[in-house]
Short mmCIF file of C-alpha atoms in Angstrom, two decimals:
data_model
loop_
_atom_site.label_atom_id
_atom_site.label_comp_id
_atom_site.label_asym_id
_atom_site.label_seq_id
_atom_site.Cartn_x
_atom_site.Cartn_y
_atom_site.Cartn_z
CA ARG A 24 67.73 13.10 162.20
CA LEU A 25 70.67 16.43 162.06
CA GLU A 26 67.85 17.83 159.30
CA HIS A 27 64.56 16.42 161.20
CA ARG A 28 66.25 18.86 164.25
CA LEU A 29 67.39 21.75 162.38
CA GLN A 30 63.68 22.20 160.78
CA ALA A 31 62.05 22.04 163.96
CA LEU A 32 63.92 24.48 165.62
CA ALA A 33 62.91 26.40 161.84
CA LEU A 34 66.89 27.97 160.93
CA PRO A 35 66.93 29.96 157.88
CA GLY A 36 66.88 28.21 153.95
CA CYS A 37 70.62 28.59 154.10
CA VAL A 38 71.42 26.11 156.97
CA ARG A 39 68.09 23.99 155.78
CA ALA A 40 69.89 23.20 152.39
CA ALA A 41 73.43 22.22 154.64
CA SER A 42 71.14 19.46 156.41
CA MET A 43 69.99 18.60 152.70
CA LEU A 44 73.27 18.15 151.51
CA LEU A 45 74.45 16.38 154.81
CA SER A 46 71.85 14.06 154.79
CA TRP A 47 72.45 12.95 150.95
CA ARG A 48 75.59 11.63 152.00
CA GLN A 49 73.67 9.29 154.20
CA PRO A 50 72.26 5.57 153.04
CA LEU A 51 69.40 6.09 150.91
CA ARG A 52 66.53 4.27 153.19
CA GLU A 53 67.11 7.37 155.56
CA HIS A 54 65.79 9.44 152.96
CA ARG A 55 62.21 10.71 154.16
CA ALA A 56 62.20 14.33 152.83
CA CYS A 57 63.43 14.28 149.28
CA CYS A 58 64.70 11.97 146.40
CA LEU A 59 68.47 11.81 145.44
CA PRO A 60 67.97 14.40 141.99
CA PHE A 61 66.34 16.98 143.70
CA ALA A 62 69.14 17.06 147.12
CA ILE A 63 71.73 17.28 143.99
CA CYS A 64 69.95 20.10 143.00
CA ASN A 65 69.41 21.98 146.62
CA THR A 66 72.64 21.32 147.18
CA CYS A 67 74.38 22.96 143.68
CA CYS A 68 71.99 26.18 144.28
CA VAL A 69 73.67 26.87 147.40
CA LEU A 70 77.11 26.58 146.00
CA LEU A 71 75.63 28.63 143.58
CA SER A 72 74.92 31.25 145.87
CA VAL A 73 78.10 31.52 147.74
CA PRO A 74 79.98 34.04 145.22
CA PRO A 75 77.67 36.37 144.97
CA THR A 76 77.32 36.40 148.84
CA MET A 77 80.84 36.89 149.10
CA CYS A 78 81.08 39.30 147.03
CA PHE A 79 78.06 41.52 148.25
CA GLY A 80 79.10 41.22 151.65
CA TRP A 81 82.34 42.96 150.15
CA VAL A 82 80.51 45.39 148.42
CA ILE A 83 79.07 46.88 152.00
CA ALA A 84 82.01 46.59 153.60
CA SER A 85 84.45 48.44 150.82
CA MET A 86 81.37 51.10 150.58
CA GLY A 87 81.54 51.33 154.67
CA ASP A 88 85.50 52.00 154.39
CA VAL A 89 85.27 55.01 151.09
CA ALA A 90 82.81 56.62 154.01
CA ALA A 91 85.10 57.24 156.72
CA ALA A 92 87.68 57.30 154.56
CA ALA A 93 85.94 60.46 153.05
CA SER A 94 84.08 60.85 156.90
CA SER A 95 88.09 61.68 157.40
CA ARG A 96 89.29 63.78 155.41
CA ARG A 97 86.97 66.10 155.29
CA GLN A 98 87.12 66.57 158.93
CA ARG A 99 90.94 67.06 158.15
CA LYS A 100 89.98 69.95 155.63
CA ALA A 101 88.27 71.72 157.72
CA GLN A 102 90.02 71.60 160.83
CA LEU A 103 93.18 72.68 158.37
CA LYS A 104 90.66 75.41 157.12
CA ALA A 105 89.94 76.40 160.34
CA ARG A 106 93.09 76.95 161.90
CA ARG A 107 94.15 78.54 158.33
CA THR A 108 91.39 80.99 159.16
CA ALA A 109 92.70 81.66 162.32
CA GLU A 110 96.46 82.14 161.39
CA ALA A 111 95.18 84.67 159.17
CA GLN A 112 93.08 86.83 161.48
CA GLN A 113 95.96 86.40 163.97
CA GLU A 114 98.32 87.78 161.73
CA SER A 115 96.35 90.15 160.55
CA SER A 116 95.39 91.58 164.03
CA HIS A 117 98.29 91.81 165.74
CA SER A 118 100.77 92.65 162.54
CA GLY A 119 98.45 94.27 160.25
CA LYS A 120 101.58 94.97 157.66
CA GLN A 121 100.03 92.91 154.80
CA GLU A 122 96.72 94.27 154.37
CA GLU A 123 98.11 98.20 154.93
CA LEU A 124 98.94 100.32 151.85
CA SER A 125 99.56 103.43 153.49
CA PHE A 126 98.87 107.02 152.24
CA ALA A 127 102.81 107.76 151.28
CA SER A 128 103.04 104.16 149.57
CA GLU A 129 100.01 104.56 147.73
CA ARG A 130 101.64 108.26 146.19
CA ARG A 131 104.66 106.33 145.09
CA LEU A 132 103.05 104.07 143.56
CA TRP A 133 101.35 105.62 141.53
CA LEU A 134 104.17 108.07 140.98
CA LEU A 135 105.71 104.67 139.53
CA ALA A 136 102.82 104.09 137.28
CA LEU A 137 103.45 107.71 135.98
CA ALA A 138 106.39 107.19 135.16
CA THR A 139 106.48 104.07 133.90
CA ALA A 140 103.89 105.62 131.43
CA PHE A 141 105.53 108.64 130.03
CA ASP A 142 109.01 106.60 129.48
CA ARG A 143 110.78 108.30 132.33
CA SER A 144 111.04 111.00 130.32
CA ALA A 145 112.68 114.17 131.28
CA GLU A 146 109.00 116.37 131.45
CA LEU A 147 108.37 113.33 134.83
CA GLN A 148 109.94 115.30 137.11
CA HIS A 149 107.57 118.49 136.70
CA LEU A 150 104.44 116.61 135.01
CA GLY A 151 103.78 113.46 137.27
CA PRO A 152 103.75 115.45 140.75
CA LEU A 153 101.01 117.64 138.25
CA ILE A 154 99.10 114.81 137.20
CA TRP A 155 98.97 113.43 140.73
CA ARG A 156 97.54 116.16 142.32
CA PHE A 157 94.58 116.50 140.63
CA LEU A 158 93.93 112.29 141.04
CA ASP A 159 94.95 112.58 144.35
CA ASP A 160 91.38 112.21 146.21
CA GLN A 161 92.95 110.64 149.86
CA PRO A 162 93.31 112.53 152.87
CA ARG A 163 95.82 114.88 153.26
CA GLU A 164 96.14 116.10 157.26
CA ILE A 165 94.43 114.31 160.33
CA ARG A 166 92.51 116.72 162.67
CA LEU A 167 92.61 115.59 167.08
CA ALA A 168 90.33 116.44 169.22
CA SER A 169 92.27 115.60 172.94
CA VAL A 170 91.14 116.82 176.48
CA ARG A 171 92.40 117.51 179.18
CA ALA A 172 91.62 118.61 182.73
CA VAL A 173 92.60 121.74 183.91
CA PRO A 174 93.37 123.19 187.57
CA MET A 175 91.48 126.47 188.18
CA PRO A 176 91.65 128.78 191.30
CA GLY A 177 89.90 126.75 194.59
CA GLY A 178 91.29 123.27 193.90
CA ASP A 179 87.94 123.08 190.50
CA PHE A 180 88.98 121.58 187.49
CA ILE A 181 87.41 122.33 184.09
CA ARG A 182 87.56 120.15 181.34
CA SER A 183 89.44 121.54 177.59
CA THR A 184 89.72 120.46 174.35
CA ILE A 185 93.28 121.13 172.24
CA VAL A 186 92.62 120.42 168.84
CA ARG A 187 95.73 119.77 166.87
CA ASP A 188 96.29 119.03 162.52
CA ALA A 189 98.94 116.51 161.80
CA SER A 190 100.09 115.18 158.48
CA MET A 191 99.06 111.89 156.87
CA ARG A 192 101.55 111.75 153.78
CA SER A 193 104.81 112.10 156.27
CA PRO A 194 106.30 108.55 155.55
CA SER A 195 107.66 108.43 159.59
CA ALA A 196 106.52 105.50 161.42
CA ASP A 197 104.87 106.96 164.52
CA GLY A 198 103.85 110.55 163.38
CA ALA A 199 104.14 112.01 166.74
CA THR A 200 104.73 115.23 166.46
CA ALA A 201 101.29 117.81 165.88
CA ARG A 202 101.53 120.28 163.40
CA GLY A 203 100.81 124.03 164.98
CA VAL A 204 102.03 126.84 163.72
CA ALA A 205 101.94 128.29 167.36
CA GLY A 206 104.30 124.58 167.66
CA SER A 207 103.77 122.20 170.75
CA ALA A 208 105.75 124.47 173.37
CA ASP A 209 102.72 127.17 172.57
CA VAL A 210 100.43 124.94 172.35
CA ALA A 211 101.27 123.89 175.83
CA SER A 212 101.62 126.70 177.57
CA SER A 213 98.61 128.34 176.26
CA ALA A 214 96.51 125.76 177.92
CA GLY A 215 95.88 128.19 180.83
CA THR A 216 94.13 130.17 178.60
CA CYS A 217 91.17 127.78 178.42
CA SER A 218 89.10 129.47 180.79
CA ARG A 219 87.61 132.21 178.27
CA PRO A 220 84.40 131.42 176.23
CA ALA A 221 84.28 129.69 173.59
CA ALA A 222 83.93 132.39 171.52
CA ASP A 223 86.84 133.87 172.27
CA VAL A 224 88.87 131.55 170.93
CA GLY A 225 90.01 133.51 168.08
CA ALA A 226 89.92 134.65 164.31
CA GLY A 227 92.82 132.24 163.65
CA THR A 228 92.27 129.10 162.06
CA TRP A 229 93.10 125.05 163.34
CA ASP A 230 96.43 125.11 162.46
CA ALA A 231 97.35 127.03 165.61
CA ALA A 232 96.37 124.19 167.71
CA ALA A 233 93.69 126.66 169.29
CA VAL A 234 92.40 125.69 173.20
CA ILE A 235 88.59 125.80 173.55
CA VAL A 236 86.58 125.45 176.91
CA GLY A 237 84.56 122.64 177.24
CA GLU A 238 84.55 118.78 176.50
CA VAL A 239 84.49 117.59 172.12
CA LEU A 240 81.54 115.19 171.70
CA ARG A 241 82.52 114.92 167.88
CA PHE A 242 83.42 116.61 164.88
CA VAL A 243 80.79 117.63 162.08
CA GLN A 244 80.99 118.23 158.20
CA SER A 245 81.10 122.35 157.62
CA ALA A 246 78.80 123.98 155.40
CA GLU A 247 81.27 125.82 153.73
CA SER A 248 83.15 123.05 152.85
CA ARG A 249 83.71 118.79 151.86
CA GLU A 250 86.44 119.08 153.27
CA SER A 251 86.42 121.10 156.14
CA TRP A 252 85.27 120.24 159.67
CA ALA A 253 83.87 121.63 162.54
CA ILE A 254 83.39 120.63 166.14
CA ALA A 255 81.50 120.11 168.73
CA CYS A 256 82.06 121.13 171.77
CA ALA A 257 80.07 120.48 175.35
CA VAL A 258 80.62 123.69 177.43
CA ASN A 259 79.17 123.35 180.64
CA THR A 260 75.03 123.03 179.83
CA GLU A 261 75.18 124.10 176.64
CA LEU A 262 76.19 122.52 172.84
CA VAL A 263 79.28 125.14 171.47
CA ILE A 264 79.65 124.27 166.72
CA LEU A 265 82.89 126.02 166.45
CA ASP A 266 84.11 126.21 162.27
CA ASN A 267 87.50 127.14 162.29
CA PRO A 268 87.33 128.32 165.01
CA ARG A 269 84.83 130.79 164.98
CA PRO A 270 81.36 129.83 167.32
CA LEU A 271 78.38 128.99 164.35
CA PHE A 272 75.31 127.99 166.43
CA ARG A 273 74.88 127.78 170.46
CA LEU A 274 72.26 125.64 171.88
CA GLN A 275 71.17 126.07 174.73
CA GLY A 276 68.97 125.32 177.54
CA HIS A 277 69.64 121.78 179.33
CA THR A 278 70.42 122.02 182.94
CA PHE A 279 73.51 119.48 183.29
CA PRO A 280 76.40 118.77 180.48
CA VAL A 281 76.02 117.78 177.42
CA THR A 282 76.76 114.86 176.17
CA CYS A 283 75.43 113.44 173.25
CA TYR A 284 74.89 115.15 169.56
CA ALA A 285 73.10 114.63 166.19
CA GLU A 286 72.47 116.80 163.57
CA CYS A 287 70.39 116.18 159.48
CA GLY A 288 70.15 119.18 157.55
CA ASP A 289 69.60 122.46 159.45
CA TRP A 290 67.90 119.98 162.23
CA ARG A 291 70.36 118.93 165.39
CA ALA A 292 69.28 116.92 168.53
CA THR A 293 71.30 117.19 172.27
CA GLY A 294 71.18 114.49 175.27
CA SER A 295 72.52 115.72 178.28
CA VAL A 296 72.68 114.37 181.44
CA ASP A 297 69.54 115.55 182.84
CA THR A 298 67.86 112.73 181.30
CA THR A 299 66.24 115.33 179.00
CA VAL A 300 66.54 115.90 174.92
CA ARG A 301 66.57 119.14 172.66
CA LEU A 302 65.59 119.25 169.06
CA TYR A 303 66.87 122.95 167.32
CA GLN A 304 65.98 123.83 164.01
CA ASP A 305 69.19 125.94 163.83
CA ASP A 306 69.44 127.35 166.76
CA ARG A 307 66.24 127.48 167.55
CA LEU A 308 64.56 125.73 169.47
CA VAL A 309 61.69 123.44 168.68
CA ARG A 310 61.10 120.96 171.29
CA GLU A 311 62.30 119.41 174.66
CA TYR A 312 61.00 115.51 175.45
CA SER A 313 61.81 114.55 179.25
CA SER A 314 59.93 111.62 180.99
CA TYR A 315 56.66 111.64 182.15
CA GLU A 316 54.49 109.19 184.13
CA TRP A 317 51.67 106.31 182.52
CA SER A 318 49.14 105.48 183.54
CA GLU A 319 46.90 102.09 183.18
CA TRP A 320 44.72 99.28 185.02
CA THR A 321 47.28 97.68 185.09
CA GLY A 322 49.38 100.16 186.88
CA THR A 323 51.83 103.12 186.67
CA MET A 324 55.55 103.56 184.90
CA TYR A 325 57.73 105.92 183.85
CA LEU A 326 58.11 106.30 179.90
CA GLY A 327 61.41 108.05 178.30
CA HIS A 328 65.01 108.49 180.11
CA THR A 329 65.38 108.10 183.50
CA THR A 330 69.45 108.14 183.55
CA THR A 331 72.44 109.77 181.58
CA VAL A 332 71.22 110.24 177.94
CA SER A 333 73.95 108.36 175.92
CA ALA A 334 73.41 109.10 171.90
CA VAL A 335 70.78 110.83 169.98
CA CYS A 336 69.39 110.77 166.16
CA VAL A 337 67.65 113.17 164.16
CA THR A 338 65.84 112.36 160.83
CA GLU A 339 65.43 114.63 157.75
CA ASP A 340 61.47 115.27 158.75
CA GLY A 341 62.83 116.08 162.17
CA GLU A 342 62.49 113.13 164.23
CA VAL A 343 64.07 111.78 166.99
CA ALA A 344 65.12 108.98 169.03
CA SER A 345 67.53 108.80 171.61
CA GLY A 346 68.68 106.09 174.02
CA ASP A 347 70.50 106.29 177.97
CA ASP A 348 73.14 104.65 179.84
CA PHE A 349 71.03 101.61 180.67
CA GLY A 350 70.20 100.62 177.73
CA SER A 351 66.67 102.11 177.12
CA VAL A 352 65.91 103.37 173.66
CA ALA A 353 62.53 105.64 173.13
CA ILE A 354 61.60 107.16 169.51
CA TRP A 355 59.81 110.09 170.17
CA LYS A 356 55.92 111.73 168.89
CA PRO A 357 55.73 115.17 167.91
CA ASP A 358 53.49 115.63 171.26
CA ARG A 359 56.34 114.91 172.68
CA THR A 360 54.99 111.04 174.14
CA CYS A 361 57.60 108.10 173.05
CA ARG A 362 57.72 104.86 171.52
CA MET A 363 59.72 102.55 174.16
CA MET A 364 61.40 99.74 173.12
CA ALA A 365 60.18 96.43 175.29
CA GLU A 366 63.57 95.17 176.16
CA ALA A 367 66.58 97.07 176.94
CA LEU A 368 70.30 96.88 175.54
CA PRO A 369 73.26 95.44 177.67
CA GLY A 370 75.54 98.86 178.63
CA ALA A 371 74.80 101.66 177.24
CA VAL A 372 73.35 102.70 173.63
CA LYS A 373 76.16 104.05 172.03
CA ALA A 374 75.28 105.06 168.44
CA LEU A 375 71.75 105.04 167.03
CA LEU A 376 71.13 105.41 163.17
CA PRO A 377 67.59 106.24 161.08
CA CYS A 378 67.26 104.10 157.86
CA ARG A 379 64.88 103.61 155.16
CA ILE A 380 64.99 99.72 153.70
CA ARG A 381 63.76 98.64 150.72
CA ASP A 382 59.91 98.05 151.59
CA ASP A 383 59.77 102.18 152.64
CA ARG A 384 59.95 101.17 155.97
CA MET A 385 61.76 103.45 158.27
CA VAL A 386 63.33 101.46 161.01
CA LEU A 387 66.36 102.60 162.84
CA LEU A 388 69.36 100.39 164.21
CA ALA A 389 70.84 100.66 167.75
CA GLY A 390 74.33 98.88 169.09
CA SER A 391 75.41 99.22 172.76
CA SER A 392 78.52 98.63 174.48
CA GLY A 393 77.64 95.75 175.43
CA GLY A 394 77.60 94.18 172.00
CA ARG A 395 74.47 94.07 171.26
CA LEU A 396 73.19 95.30 167.61
CA SER A 397 69.44 95.97 167.29
CA ILE A 398 67.20 96.78 164.18
CA ILE A 399 63.60 98.31 165.23
CA GLU A 400 60.93 98.83 163.41
CA TRP A 401 60.75 103.14 163.67
CA GLU A 402 56.61 102.98 163.54
CA ALA A 403 55.71 100.11 166.65
CA ALA A 404 59.12 100.22 167.98
CA ALA A 405 59.35 96.50 168.10
CA PRO A 406 62.92 94.42 167.02
CA LEU A 407 62.83 92.72 163.54
CA HIS A 408 66.99 91.13 164.75
CA SER A 409 69.05 91.47 166.97
CA SER A 410 72.83 90.93 166.95
CA ASP A 411 75.40 89.43 169.28
CA VAL A 412 78.64 91.06 167.83
CA ARG A 413 80.33 90.23 170.90
CA VAL A 414 80.94 86.75 169.52
CA LEU A 415 82.69 87.87 166.16
CA VAL A 416 86.39 88.69 165.95
CA SER A 417 85.46 92.17 164.18
CA GLY A 418 82.66 92.58 166.58
CA GLY A 419 82.80 94.22 170.15
CA GLY A 420 80.90 97.17 171.58
CA VAL A 421 79.21 99.17 169.13
CA LEU A 422 81.08 102.75 168.47
CA ALA A 423 79.65 104.15 164.51
CA MET A 424 77.27 103.66 162.84
CA THR A 425 76.76 105.09 159.27
CA GLN A 426 74.20 104.18 155.68
CA ALA A 427 76.42 103.18 153.13
CA SER A 428 76.00 105.27 149.77
CA ALA A 429 72.80 104.22 148.74
CA PRO A 430 71.96 101.58 145.33
CA ARG A 431 71.46 103.90 142.18
CA GLU A 432 67.71 104.02 140.78
CA GLY A 433 67.12 100.55 139.57
CA ASP A 434 69.25 98.90 141.21
CA ASP A 435 68.03 95.89 143.40
CA ARG A 436 71.43 95.31 145.96
CA PRO A 437 69.57 96.07 149.19
CA GLU A 438 71.09 99.13 151.79
CA ILE A 439 74.26 98.75 153.23
CA VAL A 440 74.74 100.31 157.12
CA LEU A 441 78.71 100.45 158.39
CA VAL A 442 79.21 99.32 161.82
CA ALA A 443 82.30 100.10 163.20
CA CYS A 444 83.19 98.82 166.73
CA ALA A 445 85.92 98.30 169.18
CA ARG A 446 87.86 95.38 168.14
CA GLY A 447 86.94 95.99 163.86
CA LEU A 448 84.44 96.41 160.95
CA LEU A 449 81.18 95.65 159.90
CA ARG A 450 78.46 95.28 157.75
CA VAL A 451 74.76 95.16 157.78
CA VAL A 452 73.16 93.45 154.61
CA MET A 453 69.35 95.96 155.40
CA GLU A 454 67.06 92.71 153.85
CA VAL A 455 65.89 90.07 155.28
CA PRO A 456 67.34 88.14 158.13
CA PHE A 457 69.30 90.90 158.37
CA GLU A 458 72.78 89.65 157.46
CA VAL A 459 76.03 90.87 159.53
CA GLN A 460 79.39 90.49 157.65
CA GLU A 461 83.00 90.68 158.82
CA ILE A 462 84.51 93.37 156.99
CA ALA A 463 87.92 94.14 158.60
CA THR A 464 89.91 93.35 162.28
CA LEU A 465 91.99 96.23 164.32
CA PRO A 466 95.61 96.21 165.43
CA TRP A 467 94.16 96.62 168.68
CA GLU A 468 90.81 97.42 171.08
CA ALA A 469 89.09 100.99 169.94
CA ALA A 470 87.96 103.65 172.04
CA GLY A 471 85.72 104.89 169.64
CA ALA A 472 85.45 105.66 166.08
CA TYR A 473 84.48 107.86 163.06
CA PHE A 474 83.14 107.41 159.66
CA ALA A 475 84.88 110.33 157.36
CA TYR A 476 84.46 111.53 153.79
CA GLY A 477 80.56 110.25 154.13
CA ASP A 478 81.16 106.09 154.12
CA ARG A 479 84.64 106.26 152.72
CA TYR A 480 86.91 105.93 155.67
CA VAL A 481 86.74 104.82 159.00
CA VAL A 482 88.95 106.26 161.92
CA ALA A 483 89.09 104.43 165.11
CA TRP A 484 91.26 105.72 167.75
CA GLN A 485 92.58 104.92 171.65
CA GLY A 486 93.03 107.20 174.50
CA SER A 487 96.39 106.92 174.49
CA GLY A 488 96.85 108.33 170.74
CA ALA A 489 96.85 105.54 169.04
CA VAL A 490 95.25 105.71 165.05
CA ALA A 491 94.38 103.26 162.84
CA VAL A 492 92.20 104.62 159.66
CA LEU A 493 90.99 101.63 157.57
CA ASP A 494 89.14 101.91 154.05
CA ALA A 495 85.58 101.17 155.10
CA TRP A 496 84.74 99.69 151.39
CA THR A 497 87.51 97.39 151.51
CA GLY A 498 88.24 97.01 154.68
CA ARG A 499 92.28 97.64 153.73
CA LEU A 500 94.06 99.36 156.89
CA ARG A 501 95.18 102.37 155.79
CA GLU A 502 97.52 103.71 158.24
CA VAL A 503 98.52 102.63 162.10
CA ARG A 504 99.78 105.67 163.70
CA ASN A 505 100.34 106.96 167.52
CA PHE A 506 99.54 110.68 167.98
CA ARG A 507 100.96 111.04 171.35
CA PRO A 508 98.64 113.66 172.73
CA SER A 509 101.07 115.33 175.16
CA ASP A 510 102.97 114.48 178.69
CA ASN A 511 100.16 114.98 180.65
CA PRO A 512 98.73 111.49 181.78
CA GLU A 513 95.16 113.22 182.38
CA GLU A 514 94.68 114.12 178.78
CA TYR A 515 93.26 111.87 176.25
CA LEU A 516 91.94 111.86 172.75
CA ALA A 517 88.49 112.53 172.55
CA ALA A 518 87.23 112.80 168.59
CA VAL A 519 90.13 112.30 165.38
CA THR A 520 88.20 113.47 161.62
CA LEU A 521 90.49 113.13 157.71
CA MET A 522 90.69 116.67 156.18
#
């Protein structure tokens, strides 16, 4: 009876076989579905199917356990790797001692290598430093420009720039004493003479810790040699470029103070608080760009800048691009009209760099204080790529950019752009999809940065006088010094370069 009830419920075959096994034990007269040999055959099939079924279930369960264990191990490895990476970045950002190889330490290593090569012979005492003198291509000095507000008669203040040179080869830890022919006492006392024009600074050299009227904008490479640097200084409504410290150029014409400067060959561009951009060839004014109204059936709008111009760049063909404190980017045409980027960057535009990528297209890299890095097509002012570098460990507000050494002819490697941010150094691969890579992390958050020796070194500084020098190729931290400008709390470090 049990067999018939189970068949009526349409249960699986294994249950039906079990029911037949039970029915086999009943008297022969009660068998209605099958004979005794058939029942024995079914019973044997059921018994033989038990071990394979159990083995298959055990295999499935074992595979599940193995997969769970492997997933657990992968998670533990990922957590351990993330913890080790975070610890390494924290150690590098706070101490930097493991990655630091100072210029003085490198000199000692070279002399030790020369001593080993010459088997410590007596001639090495004079020959080793002579060989190192020819091999040495590292910076010897650092040039610092600090700005202070000097009171004038009548209660007004005027900004002045103090230029000092200091040695980078000193083994001292802080290097706080700046070298000067006149000495630090004379430097401090010379602040009262800063009311004289920049052209009357004197015929001496920067070593005398010259005091200049106006606010320094940046250091520029001198026309005399690669190891000589001039200074671009905003003096009221004009920009004066001084070299050692003769005035080379006076760029005049703005109605308000100059805020930014860029040059390429004999082309020079300036931006100002008056919202205009001016293009010069040497010191001759070529073109002035200003905002204008643009009207169509959709309405009227202003194109150009309506606030202080904070960054400017110029190409080798004399084309100009500029950015302002509102994050707007304008690419100017020779007819004094412009193409505007549709979406403004967060924060003030701090750095602009024209670059030509592999397909011979001209693009513009724009970086803002809000941590946005955008790549813009020059002809259409259309964004090709945008990255928020604030989320990166070596990111933050963009301070400076430079194009790395161009690949040799026949080299298929894409162009590289180096970007100095407030917290470190980044590398941008100028090929679709425009990858942003982290190179190094600074020991503190910087207020300014500058690329020296082309793309060899990046110098970052704080207003208080802390200076860090990194190898831009490898990201190795070379020097960390504290060049305190003076005891005047109003004086701050504004520009630094290597000599």
